[in-house]
Short mmCIF file of the C-alpha atoms (twelve columns), coordinates in Angstrom:
data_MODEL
# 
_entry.id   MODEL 
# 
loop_
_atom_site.group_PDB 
_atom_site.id 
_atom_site.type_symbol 
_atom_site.label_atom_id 
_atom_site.label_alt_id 
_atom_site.label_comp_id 
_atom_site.label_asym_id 
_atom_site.label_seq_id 
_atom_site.Cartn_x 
_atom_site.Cartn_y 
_atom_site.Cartn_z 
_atom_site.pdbx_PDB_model_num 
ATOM 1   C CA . UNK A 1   0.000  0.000   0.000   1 
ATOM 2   C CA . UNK A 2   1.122  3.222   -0.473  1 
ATOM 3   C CA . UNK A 3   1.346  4.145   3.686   1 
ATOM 4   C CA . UNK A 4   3.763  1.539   3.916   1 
ATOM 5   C CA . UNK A 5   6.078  3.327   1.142   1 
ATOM 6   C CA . UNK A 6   5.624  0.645   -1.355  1 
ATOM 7   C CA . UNK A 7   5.292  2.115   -4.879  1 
ATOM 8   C CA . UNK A 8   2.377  1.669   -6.893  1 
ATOM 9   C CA . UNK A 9   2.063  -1.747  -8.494  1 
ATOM 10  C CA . UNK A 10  3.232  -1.699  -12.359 1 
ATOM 11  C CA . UNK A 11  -0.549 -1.637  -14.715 1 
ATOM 12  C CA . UNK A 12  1.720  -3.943  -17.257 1 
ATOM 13  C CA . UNK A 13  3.025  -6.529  -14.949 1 
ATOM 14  C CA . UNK A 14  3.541  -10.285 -16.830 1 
ATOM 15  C CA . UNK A 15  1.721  -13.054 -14.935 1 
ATOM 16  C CA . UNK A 16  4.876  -15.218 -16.172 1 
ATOM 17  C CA . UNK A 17  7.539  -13.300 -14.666 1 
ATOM 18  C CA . UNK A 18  9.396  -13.231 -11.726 1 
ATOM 19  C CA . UNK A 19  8.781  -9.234  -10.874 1 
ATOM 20  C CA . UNK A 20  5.954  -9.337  -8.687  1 
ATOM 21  C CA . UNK A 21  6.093  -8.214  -5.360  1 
ATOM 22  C CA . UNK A 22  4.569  -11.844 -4.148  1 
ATOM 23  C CA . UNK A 23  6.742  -13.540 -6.239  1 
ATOM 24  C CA . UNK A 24  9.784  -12.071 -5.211  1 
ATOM 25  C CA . UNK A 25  9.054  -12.829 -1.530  1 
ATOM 26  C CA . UNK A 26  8.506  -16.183 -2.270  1 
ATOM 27  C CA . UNK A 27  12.390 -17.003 -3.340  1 
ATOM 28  C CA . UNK A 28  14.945 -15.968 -1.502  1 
ATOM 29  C CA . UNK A 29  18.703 -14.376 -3.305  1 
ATOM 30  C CA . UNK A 30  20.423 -17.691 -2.157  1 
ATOM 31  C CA . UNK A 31  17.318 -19.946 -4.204  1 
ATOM 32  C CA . UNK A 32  17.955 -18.459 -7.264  1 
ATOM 33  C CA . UNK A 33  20.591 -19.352 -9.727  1 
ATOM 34  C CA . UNK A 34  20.989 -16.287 -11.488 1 
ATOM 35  C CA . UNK A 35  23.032 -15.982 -14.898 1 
ATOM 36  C CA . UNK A 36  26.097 -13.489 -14.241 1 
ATOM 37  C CA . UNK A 37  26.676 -11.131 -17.135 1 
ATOM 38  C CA . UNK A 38  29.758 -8.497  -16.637 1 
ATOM 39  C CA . UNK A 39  29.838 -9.549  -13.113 1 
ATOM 40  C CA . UNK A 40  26.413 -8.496  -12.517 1 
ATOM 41  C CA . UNK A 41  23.837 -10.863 -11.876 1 
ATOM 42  C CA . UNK A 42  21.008 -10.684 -14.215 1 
ATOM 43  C CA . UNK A 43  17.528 -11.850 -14.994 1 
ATOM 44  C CA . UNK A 44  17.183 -14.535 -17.820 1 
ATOM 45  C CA . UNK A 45  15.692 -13.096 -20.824 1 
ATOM 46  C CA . UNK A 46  12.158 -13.410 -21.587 1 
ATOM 47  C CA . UNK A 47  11.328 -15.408 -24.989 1 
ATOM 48  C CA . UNK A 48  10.645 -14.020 -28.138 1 
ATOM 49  C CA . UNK A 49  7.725  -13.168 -30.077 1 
ATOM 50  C CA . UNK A 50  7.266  -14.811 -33.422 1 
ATOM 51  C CA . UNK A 51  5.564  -14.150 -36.001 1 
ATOM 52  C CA . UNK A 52  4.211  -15.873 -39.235 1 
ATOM 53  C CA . UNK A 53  5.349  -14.460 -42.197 1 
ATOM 54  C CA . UNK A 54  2.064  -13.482 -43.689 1 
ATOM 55  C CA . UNK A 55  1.845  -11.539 -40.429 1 
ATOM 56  C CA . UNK A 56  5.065  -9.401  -40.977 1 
ATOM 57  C CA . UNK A 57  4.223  -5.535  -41.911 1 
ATOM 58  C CA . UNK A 58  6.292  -4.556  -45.298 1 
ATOM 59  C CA . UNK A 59  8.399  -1.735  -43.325 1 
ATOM 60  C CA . UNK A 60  8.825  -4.314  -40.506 1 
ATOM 61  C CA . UNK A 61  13.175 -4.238  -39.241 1 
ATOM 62  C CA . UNK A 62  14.856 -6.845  -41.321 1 
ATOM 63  C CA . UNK A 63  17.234 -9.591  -39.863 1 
ATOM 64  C CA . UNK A 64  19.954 -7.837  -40.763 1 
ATOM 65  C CA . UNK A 65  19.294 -5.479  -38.738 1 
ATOM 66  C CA . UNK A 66  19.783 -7.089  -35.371 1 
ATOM 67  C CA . UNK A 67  22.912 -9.361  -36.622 1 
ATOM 68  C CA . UNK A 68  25.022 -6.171  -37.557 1 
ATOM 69  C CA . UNK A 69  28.191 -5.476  -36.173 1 
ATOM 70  C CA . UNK A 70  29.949 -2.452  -36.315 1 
ATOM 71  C CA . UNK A 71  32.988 -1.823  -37.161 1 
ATOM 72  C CA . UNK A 72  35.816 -0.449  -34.713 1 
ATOM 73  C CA . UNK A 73  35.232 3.327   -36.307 1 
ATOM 74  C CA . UNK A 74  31.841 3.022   -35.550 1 
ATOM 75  C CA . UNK A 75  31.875 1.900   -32.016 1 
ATOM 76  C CA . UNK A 76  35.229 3.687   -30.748 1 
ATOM 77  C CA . UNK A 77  36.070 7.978   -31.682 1 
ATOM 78  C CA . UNK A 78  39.553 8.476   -32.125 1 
ATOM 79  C CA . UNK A 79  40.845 11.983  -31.135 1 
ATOM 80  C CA . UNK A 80  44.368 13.111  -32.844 1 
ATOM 81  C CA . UNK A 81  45.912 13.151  -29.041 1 
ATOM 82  C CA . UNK A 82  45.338 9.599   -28.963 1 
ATOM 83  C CA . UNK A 83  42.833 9.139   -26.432 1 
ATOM 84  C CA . UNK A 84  39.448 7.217   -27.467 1 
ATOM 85  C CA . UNK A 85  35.892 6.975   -26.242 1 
ATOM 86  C CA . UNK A 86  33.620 4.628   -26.742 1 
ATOM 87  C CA . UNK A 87  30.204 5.528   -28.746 1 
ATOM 88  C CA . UNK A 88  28.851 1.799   -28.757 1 
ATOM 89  C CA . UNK A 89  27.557 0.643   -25.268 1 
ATOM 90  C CA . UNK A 90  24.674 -1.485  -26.064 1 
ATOM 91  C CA . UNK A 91  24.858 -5.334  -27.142 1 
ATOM 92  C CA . UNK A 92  28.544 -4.857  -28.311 1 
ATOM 93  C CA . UNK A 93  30.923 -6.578  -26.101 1 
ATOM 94  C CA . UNK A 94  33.608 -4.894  -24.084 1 
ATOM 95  C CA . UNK A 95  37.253 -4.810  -24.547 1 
ATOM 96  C CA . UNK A 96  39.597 -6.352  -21.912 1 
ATOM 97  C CA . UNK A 97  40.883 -3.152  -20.797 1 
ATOM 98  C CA . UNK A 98  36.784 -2.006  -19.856 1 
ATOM 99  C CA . UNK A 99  36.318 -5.167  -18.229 1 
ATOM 100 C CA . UNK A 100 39.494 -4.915  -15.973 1 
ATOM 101 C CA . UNK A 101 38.048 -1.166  -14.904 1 
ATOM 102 C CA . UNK A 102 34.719 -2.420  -14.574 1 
ATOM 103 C CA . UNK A 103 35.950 -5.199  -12.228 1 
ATOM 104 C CA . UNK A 104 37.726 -2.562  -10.706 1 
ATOM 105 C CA . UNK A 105 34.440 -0.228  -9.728  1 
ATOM 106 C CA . UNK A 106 32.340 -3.426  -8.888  1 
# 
């Protein structure tokens, strides 16, 4: 309830997930195996949606679309004093020298 501090309940919650309140109670940290991504531990993905081809809209993404991969101009800006700075955070992998500082702030 909201007295108790608790914010208000999500209007799009999935019966099928684990994000309800109720749920979460019900399993403690130590009961669940969770995947480790980056050191992080993270929530298994949900499944995807598919879709019959007749059902596909003609300006729909193409495959191709979530298979690129950039190349190293595109994900990394290269200044002239040598320094670099990554533009690319999302579903690329990191290098070994982000890792090592990542491990470092974790």
């Amino acid at each position: 309830s909201r007295e108790m501090g608790f914010p208000p309940w999500p209007s799009t919650a999935s019966t099928n997930s684990l994000h309800s309140r109720a749920q979460a109670a019900e399993r403690s940290a130590e009961d669940i195996e969770a995947p480790v991504a980056n050191g992080f531990r993270v929530l298994p993905e949900n499944r995807s949606i598919e879709v019959e081809e007749q059902n596909v809209a003609p300006f729909s993404v193409p495959q191709e679309v979530l298979s690129f991969q950039p190349d190293d101009q595109a994900v990394f800006a290269r200044f002239m004093n040598g320094d670099c700075e990554r533009k690319l955070h999302c579903n690329i992998e990191l290098l070994a020298e982000e890792l090592e500082a990542l491990r470092l702030l974790q």
